Amino acid sequence: MELLSQPLQPLPGSFDAKAMAYGEPGLPTVFKWAGKDFAVRSVLRRWKSDCADRTHGSSERYRDKFWYDLQMANGEIWRVYFDRQMRSRKVTQRWILYAVLDVDEED
């Protein structure tokens, strides 16, 4: 596994509008990274992570990230996440390429 944690830029108009209707991010079908376009061939796995609400000492939990293992058109397997927390005002920085997985690591 090659850990990257680098921002991805979704290409305009390449998102899944149906997912957004259910409160999930619209997973783009094409990302721009390192100056190149990368197309998503398929979603291999998806899951969600939660974290504690630390603002008022509450024990409540909230949805933190939406994770995806993606088979890319170039044959790579990317682990990406959508960060629901606005650490940056730039919408394009909410999609993060966490890692490029080895083919046998997708589990």
Coordinates of N, CA, C and O in Angstrom, one line a residue:
M1 N 0.9 -1.2 0.0 CA 0.0 0.0 0.0 C 0.9 1.2 0.0 O 1.8 1.3 0.8
E2 N 0.6 2.2 -0.8 CA 1.3 3.4 -0.9 C 0.4 4.5 -0.3 O -0.6 4.9 -0.9
L3 N 0.7 5.0 0.9 CA -0.1 6.1 1.5 C 0.2 7.4 0.9 O 1.3 7.8 0.7
L4 N -0.9 8.1 0.5 CA -0.7 9.4 -0.1 C -1.4 10.6 0.6 O -0.8 11.6 0.7
S5 N -2.6 10.4 1.0 CA -3.4 11.5 1.6 C -3.3 12.8 0.9 O -2.9 13.8 1.4
Q6 N -3.6 12.8 -0.4 CA -3.6 13.9 -1.3 C -4.9 14.3 -1.8 O -5.7 13.4 -2.1
P7 N -5.2 15.6 -1.9 CA -6.5 16.0 -2.4 C -6.8 15.6 -3.9 O -5.8 15.6 -4.7
L8 N -8.0 15.2 -4.1 CA -8.4 14.9 -5.5 C -9.4 16.0 -5.9 O -10.2 16.6 -5.1
Q9 N -9.4 16.3 -7.2 CA -10.4 17.2 -7.8 C -11.4 16.5 -8.6 O -11.1 15.9 -9.6
P10 N -12.7 16.4 -8.2 CA -13.7 15.8 -9.0 C -14.0 16.6 -10.3 O -14.0 17.8 -10.2
L11 N -14.1 16.0 -11.4 CA -14.4 16.7 -12.6 C -15.9 17.1 -12.6 O -16.8 16.4 -12.2
P12 N -16.2 18.4 -13.0 CA -17.6 18.9 -12.9 C -18.5 18.0 -13.7 O -18.2 17.5 -14.8
G13 N -19.7 17.7 -13.2 CA -20.7 16.9 -13.8 C -20.4 15.4 -13.8 O -21.2 14.7 -14.4
S14 N -19.4 15.0 -13.1 CA -19.1 13.5 -13.0 C -19.6 12.9 -11.7 O -19.0 11.8 -11.4
F15 N -20.5 13.4 -11.0 CA -20.9 12.9 -9.7 C -22.2 12.1 -9.8 O -23.0 12.3 -10.7
D16 N -22.5 11.3 -8.8 CA -23.7 10.5 -8.7 C -24.7 11.3 -7.9 O -24.7 11.3 -6.7
A17 N -25.7 11.9 -8.7 CA -26.7 12.7 -8.0 C -27.7 11.9 -7.2 O -28.2 12.4 -6.2
K18 N -27.9 10.6 -7.5 CA -28.8 9.8 -6.7 C -28.3 9.6 -5.3 O -29.1 9.7 -4.4
A19 N -27.0 9.4 -5.1 CA -26.5 9.2 -3.8 C -26.7 10.5 -3.0 O -26.9 10.4 -1.8
M20 N -26.6 11.6 -3.6 CA -26.7 12.9 -2.9 C -28.1 13.1 -2.3 O -28.3 13.7 -1.3
A21 N -29.1 12.5 -3.0 CA -30.5 12.5 -2.5 C -30.7 11.8 -1.2 O -31.6 12.0 -0.5
Y22 N -29.8 10.8 -0.9 CA -29.8 10.0 0.3 C -28.9 10.5 1.4 O -28.6 9.8 2.3
G23 N -28.3 11.7 1.2 CA -27.4 12.3 2.2 C -26.0 11.8 2.1 O -25.2 12.1 3.0
E24 N -25.6 11.1 1.0 CA -24.3 10.7 0.9 C -23.6 11.5 -0.2 O -24.3 12.1 -1.0
P25 N -22.3 11.5 -0.2 CA -21.6 12.3 -1.3 C -21.9 11.7 -2.7 O -22.0 10.5 -2.8
G26 N -21.9 12.5 -3.7 CA -22.1 12.0 -5.0 C -20.7 11.6 -5.6 O -19.9 12.4 -6.0
L27 N -20.4 10.3 -5.5 CA -19.1 9.8 -5.9 C -18.8 10.2 -7.4 O -19.6 9.8 -8.3
P28 N -17.8 10.9 -7.7 CA -17.5 11.3 -9.0 C -17.0 10.0 -9.8 O -16.5 9.1 -9.3
T29 N -17.2 10.1 -11.1 CA -16.7 9.0 -12.0 C -15.4 9.3 -12.6 O -14.7 8.4 -13.1
V30 N -14.9 10.6 -12.4 CA -13.6 11.0 -12.9 C -13.0 12.0 -11.9 O -13.6 12.9 -11.5
F31 N -11.7 11.7 -11.5 CA -11.0 12.6 -10.6 C -9.8 13.1 -11.4 O -9.2 12.4 -12.2
K32 N -9.4 14.3 -11.0 CA -8.1 14.9 -11.5 C -7.1 14.8 -10.3 O -7.4 15.2 -9.2
W33 N -5.9 14.2 -10.6 CA -4.9 14.1 -9.6 C -3.5 14.2 -10.3 O -3.4 13.6 -11.4
A34 N -2.6 14.9 -9.8 CA -1.3 15.1 -10.3 C -1.4 15.5 -11.8 O -0.5 15.1 -12.6
G35 N -2.3 16.4 -12.1 CA -2.5 16.9 -13.5 C -3.1 16.0 -14.5 O -3.1 16.4 -15.7
K36 N -3.5 14.8 -14.1 CA -4.1 13.9 -15.0 C -5.5 13.5 -14.6 O -5.8 13.5 -13.4
D37 N -6.3 13.1 -15.5 CA -7.7 12.6 -15.3 C -7.6 11.1 -15.1 O -7.0 10.3 -15.8
F38 N -8.4 10.6 -14.0 CA -8.4 9.2 -13.7 C -9.9 8.8 -13.6 O -10.6 9.3 -12.8
A39 N -10.3 7.8 -14.4 CA -11.7 7.4 -14.4 C -11.9 6.2 -13.5 O -11.1 5.3 -13.4
V40 N -13.1 6.2 -12.8 CA -13.5 5.1 -11.9 C -14.2 4.0 -12.8 O -15.1 4.3 -13.5
R41 N -13.6 2.8 -12.7 CA -14.3 1.7 -13.4 C -15.4 1.1 -12.6 O -16.5 0.9 -13.1
S42 N -15.1 0.9 -11.3 CA -16.2 0.3 -10.4 C -15.8 0.6 -8.9 O -14.7 0.9 -8.6
V43 N -16.9 0.5 -8.1 CA -16.7 0.6 -6.7 C -16.6 -0.8 -6.1 O -17.5 -1.7 -6.3
L44 N -15.4 -1.1 -5.5 CA -15.2 -2.4 -4.9 C -15.8 -2.6 -3.5 O -16.2 -3.6 -3.1
R45 N -15.7 -1.5 -2.7 CA -16.2 -1.5 -1.3 C -16.5 -0.1 -0.9 O -15.8 0.9 -1.4
R46 N -17.5 0.1 0.0 CA -17.8 1.4 0.5 C -18.2 1.2 2.0 O -18.8 0.2 2.4
W47 N -17.8 2.2 2.8 CA -18.1 2.1 4.2 C -18.1 3.5 4.8 O -17.6 4.5 4.1
K48 N -18.5 3.7 6.0 CA -18.6 5.0 6.6 C -17.9 5.0 8.0 O -17.8 3.9 8.6
S49 N -17.3 6.1 8.4 CA -16.7 6.1 9.7 C -17.3 7.3 10.5 O -17.7 8.3 9.9
D50 N -17.4 7.1 11.8 CA -18.0 8.1 12.7 C -16.9 8.6 13.7 O -15.9 7.9 13.8
C51 N -17.1 9.7 14.3 CA -16.2 10.2 15.3 C -17.1 10.9 16.4 O -18.2 11.3 16.2
A52 N -16.4 11.2 17.5 CA -17.1 11.8 18.6 C -17.3 13.3 18.4 O -16.4 13.9 17.8
D53 N -18.4 13.8 18.9 CA -18.6 15.2 18.9 C -17.8 15.9 20.0 O -18.1 15.7 21.2
R54 N -16.8 16.6 19.7 CA -15.9 17.2 20.7 C -16.2 18.6 21.0 O -15.5 19.3 21.8
T55 N -17.2 19.2 20.4 CA -17.5 20.6 20.5 C -18.0 21.0 21.9 O -17.7 22.1 22.4
H56 N -18.9 20.2 22.5 CA -19.5 20.5 23.8 C -19.3 19.4 24.8 O -20.1 19.4 25.8
G57 N -18.4 18.6 24.7 CA -18.2 17.5 25.6 C -19.3 16.4 25.5 O -19.5 15.6 26.4
S58 N -20.0 16.4 24.4 CA -21.1 15.5 24.2 C -20.6 14.1 24.0 O -19.5 13.9 23.4
S59 N -21.4 13.1 24.3 CA -21.0 11.7 23.9 C -21.6 11.3 22.6 O -21.5 10.1 22.2
E60 N -22.2 12.2 21.9 CA -22.8 11.9 20.6 C -21.7 11.7 19.5 O -20.6 12.1 19.6
R61 N -22.1 10.9 18.5 CA -21.2 10.6 17.4 C -21.9 11.1 16.1 O -23.1 11.2 16.0
Y62 N -21.0 11.5 15.2 CA -21.6 11.9 13.9 C -20.7 11.3 12.8 O -19.6 10.9 13.0
R63 N -21.3 11.3 11.6 CA -20.7 10.8 10.4 C -19.5 11.6 10.1 O -19.6 12.8 9.9
D64 N -18.3 11.1 9.9 CA -17.1 11.8 9.7 C -16.7 11.7 8.2 O -16.5 12.7 7.6
K65 N -16.5 10.4 7.8 CA -16.0 10.2 6.4 C -16.8 9.1 5.7 O -17.3 8.2 6.3
F66 N -16.8 9.2 4.4 CA -17.4 8.1 3.5 C -16.2 7.6 2.8 O -15.5 8.3 2.0
W67 N -15.9 6.3 2.9 CA -14.7 5.6 2.3 C -15.1 4.8 1.1 O -16.2 4.2 1.1
Y68 N -14.2 4.7 0.2 CA -14.4 3.9 -1.0 C -13.1 3.2 -1.5 O -12.1 3.9 -1.5
D69 N -13.2 2.0 -1.8 CA -12.1 1.3 -2.6 C -12.6 1.3 -4.0 O -13.7 0.7 -4.3
L70 N -11.8 1.9 -4.9 CA -12.2 2.0 -6.3 C -11.3 1.3 -7.2 O -10.1 1.4 -7.1
Q71 N -11.9 0.6 -8.2 CA -11.1 0.0 -9.3 C -11.0 1.1 -10.4 O -12.1 1.6 -10.9
M72 N -9.8 1.6 -10.6 CA -9.7 2.7 -11.6 C -9.5 2.1 -13.0 O -9.1 0.9 -13.2
A73 N -9.8 2.9 -14.0 CA -9.7 2.4 -15.4 C -8.3 2.0 -15.8 O -8.1 1.2 -16.7
N74 N -7.3 2.6 -15.1 CA -5.9 2.2 -15.4 C -5.4 0.9 -14.7 O -4.3 0.6 -14.8
G75 N -6.3 0.3 -13.9 CA -6.0 -1.0 -13.3 C -5.6 -0.8 -11.8 O -5.6 -1.8 -11.1
E76 N -5.4 0.4 -11.3 CA -5.0 0.7 -9.9 C -6.3 0.5 -9.1 O -7.4 0.7 -9.5
I77 N -6.0 0.3 -7.8 CA -7.1 0.3 -6.8 C -6.8 1.4 -5.8 O -5.7 1.5 -5.2
W78 N -7.7 2.4 -5.8 CA -7.6 3.6 -4.9 C -8.5 3.4 -3.7 O -9.6 3.0 -3.8
R79 N -7.9 3.8 -2.6 CA -8.8 4.0 -1.4 C -8.9 5.5 -1.2 O -8.0 6.3 -1.0
V80 N -10.2 6.0 -1.4 CA -10.4 7.4 -1.2 C -11.5 7.7 -0.2 O -12.2 6.7 0.2
Y81 N -11.5 8.9 0.3 CA -12.6 9.2 1.2 C -13.1 10.6 1.0 O -12.4 11.4 0.4
F82 N -14.4 10.8 1.4 CA -15.0 12.1 1.3 C -15.1 12.6 2.8 O -15.7 11.9 3.6
D83 N -14.5 13.8 3.0 CA -14.4 14.3 4.4 C -15.6 15.3 4.6 O -15.7 16.3 3.9
R84 N -16.5 14.9 5.5 CA -17.7 15.8 5.7 C -17.3 17.0 6.5 O -18.1 18.0 6.5
Q85 N -16.2 17.0 7.2 CA -15.8 18.1 8.0 C -15.1 19.2 7.2 O -14.2 18.8 6.5
M86 N -15.5 20.4 7.3 CA -14.9 21.5 6.4 C -13.6 22.0 7.1 O -13.6 23.0 7.7
R87 N -12.6 21.2 6.9 CA -11.3 21.7 7.3 C -10.7 22.8 6.4 O -9.9 23.6 6.7
S88 N -11.2 22.8 5.2 CA -10.8 23.7 4.2 C -12.1 24.3 3.5 O -13.1 23.6 3.4
R89 N -12.0 25.5 3.1 CA -13.2 26.1 2.5 C -13.3 25.7 1.0 O -14.2 25.9 0.3
K90 N -12.2 25.0 0.5 CA -12.2 24.6 -0.9 C -12.9 23.3 -1.0 O -12.5 22.2 -0.5
V91 N -14.1 23.3 -1.8 CA -14.9 22.1 -1.9 C -14.0 21.0 -2.6 O -14.2 19.8 -2.3
T92 N -13.1 21.3 -3.5 CA -12.3 20.3 -4.2 C -11.4 19.5 -3.3 O -10.9 18.5 -3.7
Q93 N -11.2 20.0 -2.1 CA -10.3 19.3 -1.1 C -11.1 18.4 -0.2 O -10.5 17.9 0.8
R94 N -12.3 18.1 -0.4 CA -13.1 17.2 0.4 C -12.9 15.8 0.0 O -13.2 14.9 0.7
W95 N -12.5 15.5 -1.2 CA -12.2 14.2 -1.7 C -10.7 14.0 -1.6 O -9.9 14.8 -2.1
I96 N -10.3 12.9 -0.9 CA -8.9 12.6 -0.6 C -8.5 11.2 -1.1 O -9.2 10.3 -0.8
L97 N -7.4 11.2 -1.8 CA -6.8 9.9 -2.2 C -5.9 9.5 -1.0 O -4.9 10.0 -0.8
Y98 N -6.4 8.5 -0.2 CA -5.7 8.1 0.9 C -4.6 7.1 0.6 O -3.5 7.3 1.1
A99 N -4.8 6.2 -0.3 CA -3.8 5.2 -0.7 C -4.0 4.6 -2.0 O -5.2 4.5 -2.5
V100 N -3.0 4.1 -2.6 CA -3.1 3.2 -3.8 C -2.7 1.8 -3.3 O -1.7 1.6 -2.7
L101 N -3.7 0.9 -3.4 CA -3.5 -0.4 -2.8 C -2.9 -1.4 -3.8 O -3.0 -1.2 -5.0
D102 N -2.2 -2.3 -3.2 CA -1.7 -3.5 -4.0 C -3.0 -4.3 -4.4 O -3.9 -4.3 -3.6
V103 N -3.0 -5.0 -5.5 CA -4.2 -5.7 -5.9 C -4.7 -6.7 -4.9 O -5.9 -6.8 -4.7
D104 N -3.8 -7.3 -4.1 CA -4.2 -8.3 -3.1 C -4.6 -7.7 -1.8 O -4.9 -8.4 -0.8
E105 N -4.6 -6.4 -1.7 CA -4.9 -5.7 -0.4 C -6.3 -5.1 -0.4 O -6.7 -4.5 0.6
E106 N -7.2 -5.4 -1.3 CA -8.5 -4.7 -1.4 C -9.4 -5.1 -0.2 O -10.3 -4.4 0.0
D107 N -9.1 -6.1 0.5 CA -10.0 -6.5 1.6 C -9.8 -5.6 2.8 O -9.2 -5.5 3.6

